[in-house]
Short mmCIF file of C-alpha atoms in Angstrom, two decimals:
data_model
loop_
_atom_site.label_atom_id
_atom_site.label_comp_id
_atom_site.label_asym_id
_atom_site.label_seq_id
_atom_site.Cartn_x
_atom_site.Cartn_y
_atom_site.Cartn_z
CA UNK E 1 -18.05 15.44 -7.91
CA UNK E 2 -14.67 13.16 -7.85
CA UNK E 3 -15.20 10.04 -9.54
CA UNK E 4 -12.97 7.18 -10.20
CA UNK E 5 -14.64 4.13 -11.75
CA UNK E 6 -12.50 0.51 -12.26
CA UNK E 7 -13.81 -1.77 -14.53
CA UNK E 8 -11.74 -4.63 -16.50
CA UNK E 9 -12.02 -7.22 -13.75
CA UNK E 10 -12.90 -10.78 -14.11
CA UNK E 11 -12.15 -14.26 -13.72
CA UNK E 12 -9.18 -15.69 -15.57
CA UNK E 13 -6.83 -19.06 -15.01
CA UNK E 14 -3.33 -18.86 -13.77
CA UNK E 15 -1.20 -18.00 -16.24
CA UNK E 16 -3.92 -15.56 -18.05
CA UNK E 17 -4.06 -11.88 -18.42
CA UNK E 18 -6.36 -8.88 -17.67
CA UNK E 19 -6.53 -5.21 -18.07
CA UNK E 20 -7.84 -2.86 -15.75
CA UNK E 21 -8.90 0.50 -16.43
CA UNK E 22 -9.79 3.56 -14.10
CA UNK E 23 -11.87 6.20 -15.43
CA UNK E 24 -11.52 9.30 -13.58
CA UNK E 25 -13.62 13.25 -13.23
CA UNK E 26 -13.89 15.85 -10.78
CA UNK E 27 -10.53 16.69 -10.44
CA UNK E 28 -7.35 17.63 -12.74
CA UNK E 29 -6.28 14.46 -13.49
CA UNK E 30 -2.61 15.74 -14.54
CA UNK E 31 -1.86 17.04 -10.59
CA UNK E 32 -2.18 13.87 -9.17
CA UNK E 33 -0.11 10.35 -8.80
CA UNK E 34 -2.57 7.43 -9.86
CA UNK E 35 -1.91 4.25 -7.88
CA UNK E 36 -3.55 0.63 -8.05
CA UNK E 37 -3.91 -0.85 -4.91
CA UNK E 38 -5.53 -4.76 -3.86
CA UNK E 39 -7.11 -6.18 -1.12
CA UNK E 40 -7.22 -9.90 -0.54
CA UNK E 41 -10.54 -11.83 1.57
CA UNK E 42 -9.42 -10.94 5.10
CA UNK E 43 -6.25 -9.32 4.63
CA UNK E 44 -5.63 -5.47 4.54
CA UNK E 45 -4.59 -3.33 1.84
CA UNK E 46 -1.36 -3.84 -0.17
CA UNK E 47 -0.15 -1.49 -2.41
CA UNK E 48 0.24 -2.26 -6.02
CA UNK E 49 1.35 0.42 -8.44
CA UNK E 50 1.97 3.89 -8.59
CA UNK E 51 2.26 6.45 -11.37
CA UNK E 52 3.61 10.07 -11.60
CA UNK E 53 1.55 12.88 -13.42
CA UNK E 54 4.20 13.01 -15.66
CA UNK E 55 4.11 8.90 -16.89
CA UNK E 56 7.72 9.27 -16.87
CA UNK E 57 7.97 7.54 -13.40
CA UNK E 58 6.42 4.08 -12.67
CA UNK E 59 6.59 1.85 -9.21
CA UNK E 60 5.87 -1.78 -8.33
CA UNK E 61 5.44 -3.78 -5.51
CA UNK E 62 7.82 -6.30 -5.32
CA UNK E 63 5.06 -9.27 -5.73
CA UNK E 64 4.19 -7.78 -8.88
CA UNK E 65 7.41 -6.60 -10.86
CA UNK E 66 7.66 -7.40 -13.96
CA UNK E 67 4.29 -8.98 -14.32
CA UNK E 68 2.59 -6.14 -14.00
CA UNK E 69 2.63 -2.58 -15.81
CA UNK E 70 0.64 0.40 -15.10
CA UNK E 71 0.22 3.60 -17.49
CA UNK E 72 -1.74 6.86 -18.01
CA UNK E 73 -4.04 8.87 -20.44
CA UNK E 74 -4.36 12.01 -19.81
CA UNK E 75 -6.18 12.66 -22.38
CA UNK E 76 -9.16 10.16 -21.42
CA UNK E 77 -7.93 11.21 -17.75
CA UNK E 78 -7.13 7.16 -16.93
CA UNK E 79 -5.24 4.85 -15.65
CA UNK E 80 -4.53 1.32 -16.68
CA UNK E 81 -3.32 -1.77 -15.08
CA UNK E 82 -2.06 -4.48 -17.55
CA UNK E 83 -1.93 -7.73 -15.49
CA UNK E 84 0.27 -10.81 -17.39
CA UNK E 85 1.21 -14.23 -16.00
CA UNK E 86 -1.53 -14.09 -13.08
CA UNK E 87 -1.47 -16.68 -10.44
CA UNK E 88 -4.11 -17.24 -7.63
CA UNK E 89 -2.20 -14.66 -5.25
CA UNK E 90 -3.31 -12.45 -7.47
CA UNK E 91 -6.79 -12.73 -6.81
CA UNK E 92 -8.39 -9.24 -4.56
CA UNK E 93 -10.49 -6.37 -5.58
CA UNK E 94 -8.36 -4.20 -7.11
CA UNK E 95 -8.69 -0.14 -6.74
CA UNK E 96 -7.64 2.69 -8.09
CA UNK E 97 -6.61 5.59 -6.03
CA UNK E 98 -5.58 9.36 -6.91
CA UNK E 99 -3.09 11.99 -4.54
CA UNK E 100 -1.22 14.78 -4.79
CA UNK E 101 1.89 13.14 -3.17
CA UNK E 102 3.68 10.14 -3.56
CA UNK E 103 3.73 7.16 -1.36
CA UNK E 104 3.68 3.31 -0.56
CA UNK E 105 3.11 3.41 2.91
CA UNK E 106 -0.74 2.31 3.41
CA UNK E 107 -0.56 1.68 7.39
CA UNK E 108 -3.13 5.08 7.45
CA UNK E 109 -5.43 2.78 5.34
CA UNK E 110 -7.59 4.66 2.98
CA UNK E 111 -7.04 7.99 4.58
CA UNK E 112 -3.35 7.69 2.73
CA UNK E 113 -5.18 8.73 -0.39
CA UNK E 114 -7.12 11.24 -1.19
CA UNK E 115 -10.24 9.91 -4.10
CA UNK E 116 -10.77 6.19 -4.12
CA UNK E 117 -12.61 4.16 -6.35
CA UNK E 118 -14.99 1.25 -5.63
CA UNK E 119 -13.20 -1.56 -6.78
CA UNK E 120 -13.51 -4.08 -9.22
CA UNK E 121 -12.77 -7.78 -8.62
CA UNK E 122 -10.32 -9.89 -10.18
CA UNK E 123 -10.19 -13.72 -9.47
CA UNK E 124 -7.26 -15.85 -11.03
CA UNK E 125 -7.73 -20.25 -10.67
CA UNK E 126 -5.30 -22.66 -10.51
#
């Protein structure tokens, strides 16, 4: 059974930081691109991060370059999403999602990916 579970969430001020984590099993972990991916109240899904199997490659929206870093263990078969210098823009449940293939494009929705996770929420103040 494919799991992915976030958990690190939470509420934090502008300016604070938070680490999310996404603990995967059911499937080999080192085939797959890991990706973090938000949704705001009553917008859609926006793309966040993307990693290759390899950790040698790393994306980033543009909203969240350089304030955001995302890695891999694939020995504890997870993936992490640092979060620095947050701001209230930043505030959506964030989710981890696994495929075989790379891509940014979420205009499918959640059929882009193939295992999702159930979220976890992260809410920054001002």
């Amino acid at each position: 059974q494919v799991q992915l579970v976030e958990s690190g969430g939470g509420s934090v001020q502008a300016g604070g930081s938070l680490r999310l984590s996404c603990a995967t099993s059911g499937f080999t972990f080192s085939n797959y691109w890991m990706y973090w991916v938000r949704q705001a109240p009553g917008k859609g899904l926006e793309w966040v991060s993307g990693i290759n199997n390899g950790a040698g490659y790393a994306y980033y929206a543009a909203s969240v370059k350089g304030r955001f870093t995302i890695s891999r263990d694939s020995a504890k078969n997870t993936v992490y999403l640092q979060m620095d210098s947050l701001n209230p823009e930043d505030t959506a449940m964030y989710y981890c999602a696994a495929d075989r293939a790379y891509s940014e494009d979420l205009r499918g929705g959640r059929d882009v990916y193939e295992h999702w996770g159930q979220g976890t929420q992260v809410t920054v103040s001002s």
